[in-house]
Amino acid sequence: MSDPLIQMKNIEKHFGSVIALAGVSVDIHAGECHCLLGDNGAGKSTFIKTLSGVHKPTKGEILFEGRDMHFADPRDAIAAGIATVHQHLAMIPLMSVSRNFFMGNEPVRKVGPFSFFDHDLANRTTMTEMEKMGIVLRGPDQAVGTLSGGERQTVAIARAVHFGARVLILDEPTSALGVRQTANVLATIDKVRKQGVAVVFITHNVRHAMAVGDRFTVLNRGRTYGTAKRGEITPEELQDMMAGGQELATLEGSLGTTV
Amino acid sequence: MADTPQLVMDERVKQISPMRRALIRPELGGIVGTVAVFIFFGLFAFDSGMFNSQGIMNWSVVSAQFMIIAVGACLLMIAGEFDLSVGSMIGFAGMMIAIFGVTLGWPMWIAILVTFALCVSIGALNGFIVVRTGLPSFIVTLAFLFILRGFTIFLPQTIERKTIIGGIREAAEGDWLANLFGGTIGKGFFTWMGEAGMIATFERGTREGQPVVDGIPMLIVWALGLVLVGHVLLTRTRFGNWIFAAGGDAEAARNSGVPVNRVKITMFMFTAFCATVFAACQVMEFGSAGADRGLLKEFEAIIAVVIGGALLTGGYGSVIGAALGALIFGVVQQGLFFAGVESSLFRVFLGVILLFAVILNTYIRRIITGER
């Protein structure tokens, strides 16, 4: 495999007396889907915020393309090509897909001293990008509010990729979705990965992770326990690592089935 | 689009009927209302003089007044905020022009420019407080409603021992900037129309032969100009997209790199600018500034905007709609007078139409966002 795009080495993050991350080591390659699995409270959110420039790590180092990464704020991270698609999306339901797609990055056309929003270009680009992702729009002026949750995730992902994301951090993109919509989002992840984008897929759902992941890292109580390649690990093993094994086994025993 | 291949339509994406498509245009309510109002008064007040040159000028001026403040209120409401200090700002701005230009005797153009700078700064302060504290703009601007009105009464009483300062027209005589607010344009055209017998002319007195309406007041020019600028800004520029985004979901907009705070403060400043334009036109027309000017104007502006299809919650609306709302407002207010209806009924009408507009807008929002 090529050199990793991002390397995180023994990252620790403390908030006062709370140790949110107690030693996280992950490396992320271009064109792969790296699944980061963790139960609630494992430190997933802190991990994302550290990677996307919101928090600075207390200890440890992050290398971006082999060099030390120092982001003053999330804007720096975005400029460097690290985009985060949040669980609660940056989409505005009342605005059209096209206006949402270009929000904050509006294309302008100069007429004399004035610059105008280039609606033609925006509409055309939106339609082509949506088509690539397999979303059929009634028109670029369709409001985002009429799209399903899965489609909104896809628009958000397509937008991040269109504006030059090289690392895409997806924060539980499938957690609130139905089966069919989840499948669509997973298919989108696959498409984006094939374009050479590094996808960091954060989830607590082992089955979703197994469906698209190339490599898997489990985060438990603020610590990572190594990374496994696809085919080297079974879903049951991942599940066990996430939940800390013993307790879940007891629970499952009382339920008479696996969770 | 010619270059995109024929897409396979998803069977779950229903084609929407043209009627439903028309319904989600924010201007629809305004257009329907305008047509209805003109038909109504055309039927019931046609012979009352409402549609001769004087009558048209009468309701046009009133509508233009509403339009000027509605444009500001509209853009601000789409950006997700309210300004309840518009009315007090009108009184305050008028009083400041009078104090600077008459009491202190400054040249009128300096008085007007300083007043604009002062009022736009107060608008910026409004916006700054709202953005910084995160308090509802409703409360912050309510505070300024009282603060500004208080000064508008206090200052002339302290300086001149009265609440009305007159003599503005004399002080503004020949002033280039004052003419931009108080003058009229198209005098030649109206004289020609009078001579051609198309509009009424004076039949007696010193102005015999001159047209009754001798030009279009600058007030109307300002109103149409502001509507045009506001509409283009909102729909055709990058900043317009930011206005929608800031009002639609400020947090999501920030995540996408929209400078939400800057957008909101700018809109507060623009609202203050519109209020000052209103005040400047008014003092030039009346020749005096009164401490009670602009009372309740903030609500009238908001009602015009809501009739025009904007959502009170922000993120959706149209300047053209707001302008039509203002037109409906002006035509009905003056039309009831022409039709000889008791003027207090205008308030009843206002309340009823406001209620209908809000209900309709809420329904339309559900259609747009696909909720049922």
XYZ file of C-alpha atoms in Angstrom:
631
model
C 0.000 0.000 0.000
C 1.086 3.582 -0.649
C 2.095 6.005 2.063
C -0.783 6.901 4.326
C -2.512 10.237 3.748
C -3.007 10.742 7.451
C -1.213 9.093 10.326
C -2.353 9.543 13.899
C 0.161 8.339 16.469
C -0.838 7.783 20.079
C -3.222 10.704 20.152
C -4.442 11.680 23.596
C -6.984 14.316 24.370
C -7.797 15.412 27.893
C -10.574 17.761 28.914
C -9.604 18.833 32.406
C -9.627 15.651 34.454
C -11.503 13.664 31.804
C -9.421 11.581 29.423
C -11.493 11.472 26.247
C -8.840 9.845 24.093
C -6.208 7.735 25.830
C -4.051 6.651 22.910
C -5.429 6.477 19.392
C -3.326 5.306 16.455
C -4.857 5.158 13.006
C -3.517 5.550 9.517
C -5.731 6.469 6.604
C -4.952 5.810 2.951
C -6.318 7.400 -0.187
C -9.002 5.340 -1.867
C -9.884 3.237 1.132
C -12.860 3.157 3.423
C -11.529 3.041 6.937
C -14.225 2.125 9.429
C -13.906 3.409 12.927
C -16.178 1.451 15.202
C -17.074 2.424 18.687
C -19.952 2.253 21.083
C -21.503 5.354 22.585
C -18.977 7.208 24.719
C -15.995 5.457 23.173
C -14.573 8.811 22.055
C -15.755 8.865 18.443
C -16.854 12.510 18.530
C -13.611 13.664 20.126
C -11.722 11.678 17.528
C -13.588 13.395 14.664
C -13.101 16.823 16.167
C -9.391 16.197 16.634
C -9.019 15.009 13.063
C -11.058 17.873 11.596
C -9.171 20.612 13.415
C -11.721 21.554 16.079
C -9.604 20.217 18.981
C -5.847 20.101 19.341
C -4.521 16.813 20.732
C -3.035 16.938 24.229
C -0.375 14.388 23.324
C 0.722 12.530 20.231
C 1.159 13.664 16.653
C -0.870 13.773 13.467
C 0.917 13.586 10.131
C -0.841 14.795 6.984
C 1.003 13.555 3.888
C 4.031 12.841 6.021
C 4.215 16.314 7.529
C 3.159 17.536 10.947
C -0.434 18.712 10.814
C -1.313 21.921 12.625
C -4.767 23.301 11.990
C -5.756 26.511 13.725
C -9.461 25.884 13.089
C -11.808 23.743 10.978
C -11.500 26.132 8.022
C -7.820 25.210 7.696
C -8.768 21.559 7.685
C -11.389 22.114 4.993
C -8.893 24.076 2.900
C -6.432 21.187 3.197
C -9.125 18.817 1.927
C -10.450 17.272 5.135
C -14.231 17.487 5.039
C -16.659 16.331 7.693
C -20.227 15.324 6.939
C -22.020 15.662 10.238
C -24.711 13.445 11.606
C -26.953 16.511 11.593
C -26.274 17.788 8.167
C -25.273 21.129 6.875
C -28.359 21.209 4.656
C -31.168 23.735 4.743
C -34.565 22.144 3.985
C -36.248 25.285 2.641
C -33.533 25.955 0.091
C -33.194 24.237 -3.273
C -30.714 21.425 -3.810
C -28.672 23.649 -6.070
C -28.545 26.545 -3.587
C -27.593 24.100 -0.834
C -24.967 22.415 -2.955
C -23.154 25.692 -3.527
C -23.839 27.254 -0.132
C -20.690 29.091 0.916
C -19.040 28.308 -2.451
C -21.378 30.130 -4.823
C -20.144 30.448 -8.394
C -20.263 34.042 -9.612
C -20.470 35.623 -13.015
C -19.162 39.152 -13.466
C -21.269 41.733 -15.250
C -19.406 45.007 -15.201
C -18.600 45.902 -11.594
C -21.235 43.540 -10.198
C -20.965 39.834 -9.644
C -24.036 37.669 -9.819
C -24.787 34.159 -8.622
C -24.319 31.982 -11.701
C -27.531 29.978 -11.413
C -27.102 28.242 -14.784
C -23.715 26.841 -13.875
C -24.903 25.910 -10.361
C -27.988 24.126 -11.681
C -26.119 22.238 -14.369
C -23.361 21.132 -11.999
C -25.872 20.044 -9.374
C -27.818 17.928 -11.845
C -24.674 16.186 -13.176
C -23.266 15.558 -9.717
C -26.577 14.178 -8.462
C -26.852 11.974 -11.502
C -23.381 10.543 -10.834
C -24.568 9.638 -7.342
C -27.746 8.074 -8.683
C -30.216 10.610 -7.320
C -33.000 11.612 -9.664
C -34.091 15.165 -9.023
C -37.271 16.746 -10.277
C -35.097 19.755 -10.979
C -32.226 21.663 -9.405
C -34.772 23.965 -7.753
C -36.330 21.105 -5.786
C -36.140 21.873 -2.057
C -33.827 19.738 0.052
C -36.725 19.240 2.446
C -38.367 16.908 -0.065
C -35.367 14.557 -0.133
C -35.121 11.504 2.104
C -32.521 11.273 4.842
C -30.326 9.014 2.710
C -30.521 11.334 -0.270
C -29.552 14.290 1.908
C -26.485 12.369 3.117
C -25.620 11.656 -0.485
C -25.990 15.324 -1.469
C -23.736 16.287 1.439
C -21.131 13.713 0.430
C -21.295 14.702 -3.253
C -20.875 18.335 -2.246
C -17.815 17.648 -0.112
C -16.197 15.623 -2.888
C -17.059 18.191 -5.559
C -15.314 20.892 -3.558
C -12.110 18.933 -3.355
C -12.308 16.784 -0.235
C -9.488 14.239 -0.109
C -10.404 12.904 3.272
C -14.080 12.536 3.999
C -15.129 12.006 7.592
C -18.636 10.578 7.824
C -20.129 10.826 11.290
C -22.655 7.989 11.648
C -24.170 8.568 8.217
C -26.425 5.534 8.449
C -27.564 5.682 12.056
C -30.975 7.227 11.397
C -31.743 5.554 8.077
C -33.887 2.675 6.886
C -32.505 -0.395 5.152
C -32.901 0.816 1.573
C -31.544 4.285 2.308
C -28.598 2.808 4.183
C -27.788 0.702 1.137
C -27.822 3.856 -1.007
C -25.445 5.692 1.321
C -23.109 2.691 1.441
C -23.153 2.592 -2.374
C -22.249 6.294 -2.366
C -19.315 5.601 -0.053
C -18.135 2.958 -2.492
C -18.330 5.378 -5.446
C -16.428 8.075 -3.599
C -13.732 5.614 -2.519
C -13.213 4.566 -6.124
C -12.523 8.205 -7.008
C -9.500 8.023 -4.701
C -10.960 9.801 -1.714
C -10.070 8.482 1.726
C -13.273 7.772 3.619
C -13.343 7.626 7.392
C -16.630 5.926 8.178
C -17.600 6.275 11.806
C -20.341 3.969 12.985
C -21.452 1.664 15.756
C -23.132 -0.705 13.348
C -20.870 -3.640 12.544
C -22.933 -4.841 9.606
C -22.820 -1.457 7.877
C -19.074 -1.331 8.457
C -18.520 -4.847 7.109
C -20.503 -3.988 3.976
C -18.078 -1.348 2.676
C -15.022 -1.226 4.946
C -11.506 -2.017 3.724
C -9.979 -1.790 7.174
C -11.449 -1.622 10.630
C -10.305 0.056 13.783
C -12.178 -0.339 17.030
C -12.291 2.486 19.521
C -13.106 1.498 23.075
C -12.847 3.647 26.171
C -10.721 6.221 24.322
C -8.201 3.687 23.019
C -7.660 1.910 19.715
C -6.789 -1.767 19.660
C -5.035 -2.111 16.315
C -6.422 -2.168 12.794
C -7.666 -5.246 10.963
C -7.938 -5.728 7.204
C -11.065 -6.916 5.529
C -11.307 -10.708 5.756
C -9.017 -10.870 8.777
C -11.761 -10.350 11.275
C -15.322 -11.553 11.790
C -18.288 -9.370 12.698
C -18.562 -11.166 16.032
C -14.993 -10.340 16.926
C -15.571 -6.653 16.062
C -18.727 -6.599 18.120
C -16.911 -8.111 21.064
C -14.085 -5.599 20.866
C -16.484 -2.686 20.704
C -18.525 -3.687 23.704
C -15.689 -4.984 25.801
C -16.567 -8.648 25.313
C -17.497 -10.038 28.677
C -20.578 -7.982 29.556
C -22.125 -8.398 26.146
C -21.635 -12.138 26.275
C -23.581 -12.210 29.526
C -26.328 -10.052 28.058
C -26.558 -12.165 24.955
C -26.764 -15.238 27.124
C -29.823 -13.857 28.850
C -31.393 -12.842 25.523
C -30.629 -16.216 23.969
C -29.355 -14.638 20.759
C -26.675 -12.338 19.398
C -27.238 -8.588 19.218
C -31.483 20.566 -20.287
C -30.414 19.399 -23.691
C -27.089 17.786 -22.860
C -28.228 15.517 -20.044
C -29.367 12.078 -21.117
C -32.937 11.125 -20.433
C -33.093 10.094 -16.808
C -35.115 7.188 -15.606
C -37.644 8.770 -13.317
C -37.937 7.281 -9.865
C -41.459 5.968 -9.489
C -41.615 7.494 -6.019
C -40.840 11.006 -7.253
C -44.260 12.248 -8.184
C -44.458 14.880 -10.863
C -45.999 17.909 -9.241
C -48.812 19.701 -10.936
C -48.179 23.214 -12.316
C -50.673 24.514 -9.804
C -48.730 23.085 -6.853
C -45.536 24.392 -8.412
C -47.059 27.870 -8.653
C -48.248 27.604 -5.080
C -44.727 27.295 -3.717
C -43.668 30.581 -5.256
C -43.600 33.036 -2.346
C -45.103 35.853 -4.432
C -48.288 33.947 -5.191
C -50.286 35.283 -2.235
C -49.208 38.820 -3.087
C -50.170 38.495 -6.757
C -53.574 36.991 -6.022
C -54.210 39.592 -3.313
C -53.225 42.480 -5.564
C -55.509 41.330 -8.363
C -58.363 40.779 -5.908
C -57.941 44.193 -4.316
C -57.919 46.006 -7.659
C -60.980 44.114 -8.887
C -62.792 44.895 -5.651
C -62.115 48.625 -5.699
C -62.585 48.750 -9.461
C -66.112 47.491 -8.874
C -67.022 49.437 -5.752
C -65.030 52.652 -5.908
C -64.396 53.324 -9.581
C -66.422 56.539 -9.648
C -65.010 57.862 -6.390
C -61.944 59.390 -7.989
C -59.653 56.614 -6.813
C -58.456 55.919 -10.347
C -57.935 59.436 -11.686
C -54.453 60.936 -11.602
C -54.835 62.385 -8.111
C -56.350 59.223 -6.714
C -53.660 57.020 -8.209
C -50.978 59.315 -6.822
C -52.671 59.186 -3.431
C -52.535 55.417 -2.973
C -49.241 55.098 -4.831
C -47.522 57.371 -2.337
C -48.992 55.499 0.624
C -48.020 52.156 -0.911
C -44.517 53.427 -1.678
C -44.079 54.397 1.966
C -44.966 50.884 3.039
C -42.716 49.451 0.322
C -39.603 51.290 1.482
C -39.735 49.828 4.974
C -41.088 46.466 3.769
C -37.995 45.827 1.629
C -35.723 46.196 4.646
C -38.008 44.175 6.913
C -38.313 41.477 4.244
C -34.596 40.866 3.769
C -34.067 40.958 7.524
C -36.886 38.490 8.129
C -35.516 36.105 5.491
C -32.166 36.357 7.288
C -34.020 35.127 10.355
C -34.415 38.296 12.415
C -36.966 40.996 13.232
C -36.576 44.696 13.734
C -39.244 46.245 15.940
C -37.391 49.545 16.139
C -38.220 50.565 12.537
C -41.034 52.914 13.559
C -38.994 54.600 16.272
C -36.055 54.788 13.887
C -38.234 56.721 11.415
C -39.191 59.233 14.098
C -35.618 59.455 15.356
C -34.071 59.907 11.906
C -36.566 62.617 10.971
C -35.895 64.444 14.229
C -32.138 64.215 13.741
C -32.380 65.732 10.252
C -34.426 68.570 11.743
C -32.059 69.162 14.679
C -28.924 69.086 12.504
C -30.398 71.017 9.598
C -32.674 73.534 11.344
C -31.677 73.917 14.991
C -27.950 73.646 14.389
C -28.260 75.191 10.930
C -25.964 72.767 9.133
C -26.258 72.543 5.362
C -29.084 70.105 4.681
C -26.946 67.593 2.769
C -24.559 67.286 5.711
C -27.504 66.896 8.091
C -28.928 64.095 5.937
C -25.624 62.280 5.493
C -24.797 62.452 9.215
C -28.287 61.165 10.046
C -27.855 58.243 7.652
C -24.481 57.379 9.197
C -25.910 57.622 12.714
C -29.005 55.517 12.021
C -27.162 52.822 10.061
C -24.695 52.617 12.964
C -27.591 52.123 15.375
C -28.825 49.356 13.055
C -25.371 47.792 13.215
C -25.454 48.036 17.011
C -28.839 46.281 17.023
C -27.402 43.505 14.896
C -24.183 43.291 16.880
C -26.060 42.851 20.158
C -28.355 40.206 18.658
C -25.474 38.247 17.148
C -23.192 38.527 20.171
C -25.675 37.750 22.932
C -27.750 35.259 20.976
C -30.865 36.922 22.378
C -33.985 36.992 20.203
C -33.939 40.066 17.976
C -37.523 40.596 19.091
C -36.339 41.635 22.573
C -33.243 43.565 21.548
C -35.080 45.688 18.986
C -38.034 46.145 21.357
C -35.545 47.807 23.698
C -34.454 50.094 20.868
C -38.088 50.833 20.045
C -38.310 52.550 23.439
C -34.794 53.965 23.548
C -35.069 55.693 20.167
C -38.628 56.923 20.734
C -37.543 58.298 24.107
C -34.733 60.317 22.531
C -37.022 61.466 19.726
C -39.295 63.083 22.329
C -36.585 64.162 24.765
C -34.229 65.943 22.359
C -36.607 68.478 20.746
C -38.257 69.167 24.125
C -34.911 69.931 25.701
C -33.602 71.990 22.796
C -36.680 73.762 21.456
C -39.317 73.210 24.193
C -41.636 71.548 21.671
C -42.066 68.149 20.032
C -42.297 69.308 16.434
C -39.489 71.052 14.601
C -40.572 72.858 11.438
C -38.837 74.950 8.816
C -37.168 72.042 7.104
C -38.424 72.871 3.632
C -37.023 76.383 3.891
C -33.704 75.075 5.182
C -33.554 72.528 2.379
C -34.309 75.038 -0.384
C -32.075 74.271 -3.357
C -30.124 71.583 -1.545
C -29.002 68.861 -3.976
C -29.337 65.943 -1.571
C -32.650 67.100 -0.098
C -34.102 67.160 -3.617
C -33.231 63.490 -3.892
C -35.801 62.846 -1.179
C -38.308 65.652 -1.483
C -38.446 66.457 -5.178
C -40.427 65.054 -8.058
C -39.365 63.802 -11.452
C -41.051 63.759 -14.835
C -42.528 67.265 -14.580
C -42.367 67.804 -18.336
C -44.155 64.551 -19.033
C -46.975 65.392 -16.636
C -47.342 68.897 -18.075
C -47.580 67.320 -21.515
C -50.186 64.836 -20.282
C -52.130 67.742 -18.753
C -52.048 69.695 -21.992
C -53.062 66.634 -23.938
C -56.065 66.309 -21.675
C -55.075 62.885 -20.383
C -54.946 63.953 -16.761
C -56.851 66.595 -14.833
C -55.541 70.162 -14.700
C -56.346 73.017 -12.367
C -59.277 75.001 -13.732
C -59.002 78.105 -11.581
C -56.469 80.026 -9.557
C -52.831 80.840 -10.026
C -51.933 77.367 -11.292
C -54.653 77.273 -13.906
C -53.777 74.915 -16.749
C -51.091 73.096 -14.787
C -51.662 69.409 -14.098
C -53.036 68.519 -10.661
C -50.318 65.909 -10.329
C -47.103 67.506 -11.526
C -44.606 64.666 -11.253
C -43.633 61.432 -9.607
C -42.455 62.023 -6.028
C -38.929 60.819 -5.251
C -40.533 58.676 -2.547
C -41.966 56.416 -5.254
C -38.658 56.352 -7.116
C -36.879 55.290 -3.923
C -39.484 52.611 -3.279
C -39.182 51.071 -6.744
C -35.398 51.388 -6.665
C -35.126 49.647 -3.300
C -37.485 46.873 -4.420
C -35.376 46.284 -7.524
C -32.063 46.314 -5.649
C -33.467 44.105 -2.893
C -34.905 41.595 -5.355
C -31.701 41.308 -7.389
C -29.583 41.100 -4.246
C -31.706 38.313 -2.823
C -32.201 36.131 -5.878
C -29.221 36.813 -8.104
C -26.184 37.229 -5.878
C -23.973 35.178 -3.630
C -24.918 37.406 -0.719
C -28.567 36.604 -1.394
C -27.840 32.907 -0.999
C -26.204 33.727 2.332
C -29.313 35.639 3.448
C -31.481 32.570 2.771
C -28.926 30.308 4.448
C -28.534 32.485 7.551
C -32.287 32.473 8.095
C -32.879 28.854 7.090
C -30.468 27.306 9.561
C -27.697 29.481 10.977
C -25.692 26.512 12.306
C -25.788 24.608 9.005
C -24.846 27.793 7.167
C -21.858 28.329 9.476
C -20.729 24.741 8.890
C -20.672 25.514 5.172
C -18.572 28.628 5.628
C -21.291 31.295 5.377
C -20.392 34.358 7.488
C -23.773 34.322 9.221
C -23.036 37.093 11.743
C -21.862 39.477 9.065
C -24.958 38.766 6.973
C -27.308 39.425 9.886
C -25.603 42.644 10.977
C -25.600 43.899 7.386
C -29.337 43.242 7.157
C -29.994 45.173 10.380
C -28.031 48.055 8.855
C -30.035 47.839 5.638
C -33.316 47.929 7.574
C -32.117 51.054 9.388
C -31.126 52.535 6.028
C -34.626 51.959 4.656
C -36.200 53.543 7.748
C -33.960 56.590 7.288
C -34.925 56.902 3.611
C -38.561 56.844 4.717
C -37.868 59.535 7.323
C -35.929 61.759 4.920
C -38.727 61.635 2.339
C -41.306 62.314 5.024
C -39.653 65.355 6.586
C -39.032 66.847 3.146
C -42.676 66.358 2.252
C -44.143 67.686 5.513
C -41.433 70.287 6.103
C -41.323 69.296 9.755
C -40.219 66.482 12.048
C -42.562 65.265 14.775
C -41.827 63.127 17.808
C -44.707 60.783 17.007
C -43.733 60.014 13.409
C -43.437 56.390 12.365
C -45.598 55.031 15.170
C -46.527 51.355 14.558
C -44.637 51.328 11.248
C -42.601 48.289 12.312
C -45.736 46.184 12.485
C -47.064 47.496 9.195
C -43.764 46.582 7.562
C -43.854 43.088 9.033
C -47.481 42.594 7.954
C -46.666 43.655 4.388
C -43.786 41.179 4.349
C -45.949 38.346 5.678
C -48.715 39.086 3.163
C -45.913 38.904 0.593
C -45.261 35.270 1.502
C -42.242 35.405 3.816
C -42.058 33.004 6.738
C -41.830 34.509 10.211
C -39.266 31.837 11.032
C -36.899 33.026 8.292
C -35.208 31.413 5.331
C -38.010 31.941 2.864
C -39.659 34.917 1.210
C -39.524 37.375 -1.637
C -38.933 41.087 -2.020
C -41.405 41.285 -4.903
C -43.954 39.601 -2.649
C -43.277 42.112 0.117
C -43.672 44.982 -2.367
C -47.036 43.564 -3.463
C -47.975 43.217 0.204
C -47.188 46.909 0.642
C -49.241 47.751 -2.450
C -52.243 45.811 -1.124
C -51.803 47.590 2.184
C -51.739 51.047 0.587
C -54.559 50.442 -1.885
C -56.896 49.047 0.749
C -56.151 51.753 3.298
C -56.788 54.564 0.805
C -59.446 52.652 -1.123
C -61.668 52.279 1.936
C -61.456 56.036 2.332
C -62.465 56.575 -1.302
C -65.255 54.042 -0.982
C -66.539 55.893 2.043
C -66.081 53.014 4.447
C -65.471 53.795 8.104
C -61.670 53.871 8.397
C -61.536 51.881 11.624
C -62.624 48.851 9.594
C -59.223 48.968 7.938
C -57.736 47.526 11.111
C -60.230 44.685 11.036
C -59.259 43.957 7.459
C -55.586 44.069 8.405
C -55.983 41.570 11.218
C -58.004 39.180 9.095
C -55.647 39.265 6.114
C -52.616 38.856 8.385
C -54.144 35.747 9.910
C -54.942 34.292 6.496
C -51.478 35.068 5.161
C -49.729 33.380 8.074
C -51.898 30.267 7.779
C -51.319 30.099 4.021
C -47.557 30.552 4.434
C -47.331 27.770 6.990
C -49.232 25.477 4.655
C -46.933 26.372 1.773
C -43.867 25.648 3.871
C -45.187 22.150 4.509
C -45.527 21.625 0.766
C -41.982 22.797 0.096
C -40.352 20.699 2.758
C -42.495 17.704 1.928
C -44.026 17.408 5.424
C -47.685 16.599 5.558
